[in-house]
Tab-separated table of C-alpha atoms in Angstrom:
chain	number	residue	atom	x	y	z
A	1	LYS	CA	0.093	-0.102	0.071
A	2	ALA	CA	1.207	3.361	-0.934
A	3	GLY	CA	1.934	5.633	2.169
A	4	VAL	CA	0.497	9.314	2.987
A	5	THR	CA	1.794	11.657	0.139
A	6	GLN	CA	1.805	15.407	0.841
A	7	THR	CA	2.662	18.168	-1.811
A	8	PRO	CA	4.373	19.968	-2.355
A	9	ARG	CA	7.591	19.051	-0.311
A	10	TYR	CA	8.831	22.594	-0.061
A	11	LEU	CA	7.160	26.048	-0.658
A	12	ILE	CA	8.560	29.685	-0.322
A	13	LYS	CA	5.967	32.409	0.049
A	14	THR	CA	5.587	35.669	1.157
A	15	ARG	CA	3.846	37.499	3.763
A	16	GLY	CA	0.310	38.128	3.002
A	17	GLN	CA	0.041	35.701	0.197
A	18	GLN	CA	-1.880	32.366	0.239
A	19	VAL	CA	-1.357	28.558	0.177
A	20	THR	CA	-2.705	25.692	-0.559
A	21	LEU	CA	-1.333	22.256	0.641
A	22	SER	CA	-2.329	18.739	-0.579
A	23	CYS	CA	-2.354	15.473	1.246
A	24	SER	CA	-3.598	11.975	0.167
A	25	PRO	CA	-4.107	9.419	2.578
A	26	ILE	CA	-3.641	5.786	2.457
A	27	SER	CA	-6.063	4.090	0.374
A	28	GLY	CA	-9.370	2.963	2.725
A	29	HIS	CA	-8.289	5.558	5.481
A	30	ARG	CA	-11.096	8.089	6.020
A	31	SER	CA	-9.503	10.065	8.829
A	32	VAL	CA	-7.039	12.600	7.953
A	33	SER	CA	-5.767	14.921	10.415
A	34	TRP	CA	-3.162	18.048	9.753
A	35	TYR	CA	-0.245	19.323	12.312
A	36	GLN	CA	1.951	22.515	12.336
A	37	GLN	CA	5.404	21.766	13.694
A	38	THR	CA	7.624	24.448	14.690
A	39	PRO	CA	10.835	24.693	16.870
A	40	GLY	CA	9.191	26.893	19.218
A	41	GLN	CA	5.385	25.392	19.639
A	42	GLY	CA	6.351	21.827	18.689
A	43	LEU	CA	3.385	19.735	17.222
A	44	GLN	CA	0.028	21.467	17.460
A	45	PHE	CA	-3.208	19.649	16.234
A	46	LEU	CA	-4.822	21.824	13.305
A	47	PHE	CA	-7.883	19.712	12.612
A	48	GLU	CA	-9.307	16.261	11.414
A	49	TYR	CA	-11.354	15.668	8.673
A	50	PHE	CA	-13.624	12.355	8.386
A	51	SER	CA	-16.027	11.380	5.623
A	52	GLU	CA	-15.454	15.016	4.500
A	53	THR	CA	-16.757	16.680	7.800
A	54	GLN	CA	-14.513	18.443	9.826
A	55	ARG	CA	-14.526	16.641	13.193
A	56	ASN	CA	-12.106	18.607	15.407
A	57	LYS	CA	-10.357	21.939	15.248
A	58	GLY	CA	-7.496	23.207	17.314
A	59	ASN	CA	-6.540	26.607	18.235
A	60	PHE	CA	-5.548	28.187	15.646
A	61	PRO	CA	-7.146	31.660	13.859
A	62	GLY	CA	-9.205	31.270	10.928
A	63	ARG	CA	-6.687	31.802	8.405
A	64	PHE	CA	-6.259	28.169	8.689
A	65	SER	CA	-8.998	26.192	6.746
A	66	GLY	CA	-9.158	22.646	5.302
A	67	ARG	CA	-11.461	20.373	3.405
A	68	GLN	CA	-11.689	16.805	2.110
A	69	PHE	CA	-13.263	15.354	-0.714
A	70	SER	CA	-15.063	12.349	-1.519
A	71	ASN	CA	-11.684	10.422	-2.097
A	72	SER	CA	-10.269	11.274	1.288
A	73	ARG	CA	-7.885	13.504	-0.127
A	74	SER	CA	-7.553	16.655	1.678
A	75	GLU	CA	-6.353	20.055	1.318
A	76	MET	CA	-5.580	23.187	3.789
A	77	ASN	CA	-5.575	26.143	2.692
A	78	VAL	CA	-3.661	29.459	4.966
A	79	SER	CA	-4.425	32.917	3.576
A	80	THR	CA	-2.869	36.162	4.721
A	81	LEU	CA	0.816	34.214	5.493
A	82	GLU	CA	2.495	35.845	8.433
A	83	LEU	CA	6.350	35.106	9.096
A	84	GLY	CA	5.129	32.861	12.083
A	85	ASP	CA	3.335	30.351	9.807
A	86	SER	CA	6.704	29.174	8.541
A	87	ALA	CA	6.615	25.656	9.698
A	88	LEU	CA	6.682	22.084	8.881
A	89	TYR	CA	3.167	20.965	8.088
A	90	LEU	CA	2.381	17.445	8.789
A	91	CYS	CA	-0.826	15.503	7.268
A	92	ALA	CA	-1.858	12.003	9.137
A	93	SER	CA	-4.307	9.605	7.983
A	94	SER	CA	-5.892	6.643	9.923
A	95	LEU	CA	-8.518	4.081	9.606
A	96	LEU	CA	-10.788	5.450	12.653
A	97	ALA	CA	-11.604	8.996	13.495
A	98	GLY	CA	-9.160	10.688	15.909
A	99	GLY	CA	-11.552	10.197	18.799
A	100	GLN	CA	-11.445	6.104	18.898
A	101	GLY	CA	-7.514	6.693	18.888
A	102	GLY	CA	-6.142	4.670	16.125
A	103	GLU	CA	-2.306	4.682	15.179
A	104	GLN	CA	-1.843	7.795	12.851
A	105	PHE	CA	0.046	7.289	9.525
A	106	PHE	CA	2.166	10.574	8.844
A	107	GLY	CA	3.161	11.839	5.645
A	108	PRO	CA	6.772	13.562	5.084
A	109	GLY	CA	5.367	17.076	5.399
A	110	THR	CA	5.505	20.096	3.583
A	111	ARG	CA	8.340	22.711	4.642
A	112	LEU	CA	6.590	26.011	4.343
A	113	THR	CA	9.082	29.483	4.365
A	114	VAL	CA	7.318	32.747	4.481
A	115	LEU	CA	9.571	35.418	3.745
B	1	SER	CA	-0.959	23.745	24.399
B	2	GLN	CA	1.227	20.424	24.837
B	3	GLN	CA	-0.615	18.056	27.244
B	4	GLY	CA	2.688	15.787	27.685
B	5	GLU	CA	5.868	16.831	28.808
B	6	GLU	CA	8.985	14.508	27.849
B	7	ASP	CA	12.116	14.211	29.702
B	8	PRO	CA	14.912	14.818	29.309
B	9	GLN	CA	14.814	17.033	26.308
B	10	ALA	CA	17.745	15.469	25.117
B	11	LEU	CA	19.851	12.345	25.645
B	12	SER	CA	23.224	11.167	24.093
B	13	ILE	CA	24.064	7.421	24.365
B	14	GLN	CA	26.732	5.068	22.871
B	15	GLU	CA	25.417	2.200	20.845
B	16	GLY	CA	24.484	-0.982	22.779
B	17	GLU	CA	23.397	1.017	25.709
B	18	ASN	CA	19.760	1.403	26.647
B	19	ALA	CA	17.771	4.895	26.337
B	20	THR	CA	14.726	5.754	28.496
B	21	MET	CA	12.769	8.724	28.026
B	22	ASN	CA	9.921	9.820	30.288
B	23	CYS	CA	6.568	11.560	29.407
B	24	SER	CA	3.974	13.303	31.645
B	25	TYR	CA	0.596	14.301	31.049
B	26	LYS	CA	-2.051	16.680	32.492
B	27	THR	CA	-5.450	15.225	32.231
B	28	SER	CA	-7.149	11.662	31.993
B	29	ILE	CA	-6.369	9.889	28.603
B	30	ASN	CA	-7.814	7.037	26.490
B	31	ASN	CA	-4.595	5.624	25.422
B	32	LEU	CA	-1.100	6.959	25.106
B	33	GLN	CA	1.212	6.743	21.944
B	34	TRP	CA	5.062	7.101	21.251
B	35	TYR	CA	6.158	8.411	17.704
B	36	ARG	CA	9.690	8.627	16.211
B	37	GLN	CA	10.768	11.490	13.811
B	38	ASN	CA	13.739	11.391	11.844
B	39	SER	CA	15.407	14.708	11.215
B	40	GLY	CA	12.421	17.281	10.599
B	41	ARG	CA	10.190	14.251	8.123
B	42	GLY	CA	7.265	12.933	9.193
B	43	LEU	CA	6.480	10.975	12.498
B	44	VAL	CA	6.498	6.915	12.541
B	45	HIS	CA	4.029	5.255	15.165
B	46	LEU	CA	5.974	3.401	17.499
B	47	ILE	CA	3.369	2.061	20.229
B	48	LEU	CA	-0.007	2.389	21.833
B	49	ILE	CA	-0.749	1.718	24.764
B	50	ARG	CA	-4.315	2.167	26.369
B	51	SER	CA	-5.327	3.481	29.851
B	52	ASN	CA	-6.104	0.099	31.405
B	53	GLU	CA	-2.719	-1.312	30.116
B	54	ARG	CA	0.335	-1.130	32.238
B	55	GLU	CA	3.253	-2.165	30.108
B	56	LYS	CA	3.556	-2.951	26.312
B	57	HIS	CA	6.617	-4.568	24.282
B	58	SER	CA	7.408	-4.097	20.738
B	59	GLY	CA	10.677	-5.604	19.491
B	60	ARG	CA	13.469	-3.504	21.366
B	61	LEU	CA	10.777	-1.153	22.464
B	62	ARG	CA	9.165	-1.040	26.133
B	63	VAL	CA	6.311	1.034	27.196
B	64	THR	CA	5.101	1.533	30.640
B	65	LEU	CA	2.099	3.658	31.733
B	66	ASP	CA	1.290	4.913	35.409
B	67	THR	CA	-2.283	6.426	35.129
B	68	SER	CA	-2.077	7.347	38.824
B	69	LYS	CA	1.146	9.035	38.231
B	70	LYS	CA	0.004	10.385	34.750
B	71	SER	CA	2.932	8.834	33.148
B	72	SER	CA	4.638	6.703	30.543
B	73	SER	CA	8.134	5.654	29.881
B	74	LEU	CA	9.688	4.387	26.710
B	75	LEU	CA	12.782	2.418	26.975
B	76	ILE	CA	14.712	1.488	23.948
B	77	THR	CA	17.095	-1.535	24.958
B	78	ALA	CA	20.613	-2.354	22.892
B	79	SER	CA	20.308	0.945	20.994
B	80	ARG	CA	21.723	1.450	17.568
B	81	ALA	CA	22.844	4.653	15.459
B	82	ALA	CA	19.506	3.929	13.583
B	83	ASP	CA	17.657	4.855	16.573
B	84	THR	CA	19.214	8.347	16.294
B	85	ALA	CA	15.902	10.656	15.929
B	86	SER	CA	13.144	12.486	18.095
B	87	TYR	CA	10.644	10.543	20.058
B	88	PHE	CA	7.493	12.180	21.129
B	89	CYS	CA	4.335	10.678	23.158
B	90	ALA	CA	1.196	11.740	22.305
B	91	THR	CA	-2.126	11.443	23.939
B	92	VAL	CA	-5.723	10.883	23.502
B	93	GLY	CA	-8.199	12.013	25.826
B	94	LYS	CA	-11.676	13.258	26.239
B	95	ALA	CA	-10.495	16.372	27.925
B	96	ALA	CA	-8.272	17.317	24.866
B	97	GLY	CA	-11.229	16.835	22.649
B	98	ASN	CA	-10.148	13.197	21.457
B	99	LYS	CA	-7.269	14.590	19.334
B	100	LEU	CA	-4.116	13.517	19.230
B	101	THR	CA	-2.006	15.585	21.652
B	102	PHE	CA	1.821	15.756	21.276
B	103	GLY	CA	4.424	16.261	24.004
B	104	GLY	CA	7.799	18.435	23.126
B	105	GLY	CA	9.723	15.440	22.348
B	106	THR	CA	13.140	13.920	23.286
B	107	ARG	CA	15.903	14.077	20.874
B	108	VAL	CA	18.468	10.947	21.107
B	109	LEU	CA	21.595	10.593	19.727
B	110	VAL	CA	23.112	7.276	19.342
B	111	LYS	CA	26.645	7.486	18.904
B	112	PRO	CA	28.726	4.516	17.038
């Protein structure tokens, strides 16, 4: 089975721009979660989608949004980028919804740099 | 905010030695998971221990969970250079909204 894939792997943007990141989960997985990883704040949960519905959301401003398609692929969007949005964005898929606490399979991440 | 806090933040050992790292958390949990991350790449799931379990083994890994102390430990026995990575504990619990909440991680360096 192919693993979780994320595109693009690296991205450089300037302040004020917007960005869309993509995640393709493992085949058969219906749950996709997104995380932001920075040296200062560590790994922080952004949101989880299950069967096209947002099930859970972390403490991030409304500039961060996401969606999930019928094939379980997910995208996250960050609008009006700020320098502090520079981070590694990780996507994870799982068979069960997050609340059922199963193992999550992570993609390699998208490294976003905001200049 | 982080639920789990790991100790130590960094660990340096020789190949063949054991590595132990600890994780403490604040609120009750359904389960606790350990993940490994190699140099800023994706995380790899190592082991999951449920709140009603006290100890679990997987290969050279041993995880313990003490819910009365709200703490867990990960032991890597007979470490190898390839074990060099950051290790994170993550908890799932109702109080945290049933989302996977990560600790700050322990950076482990295994010297050959």
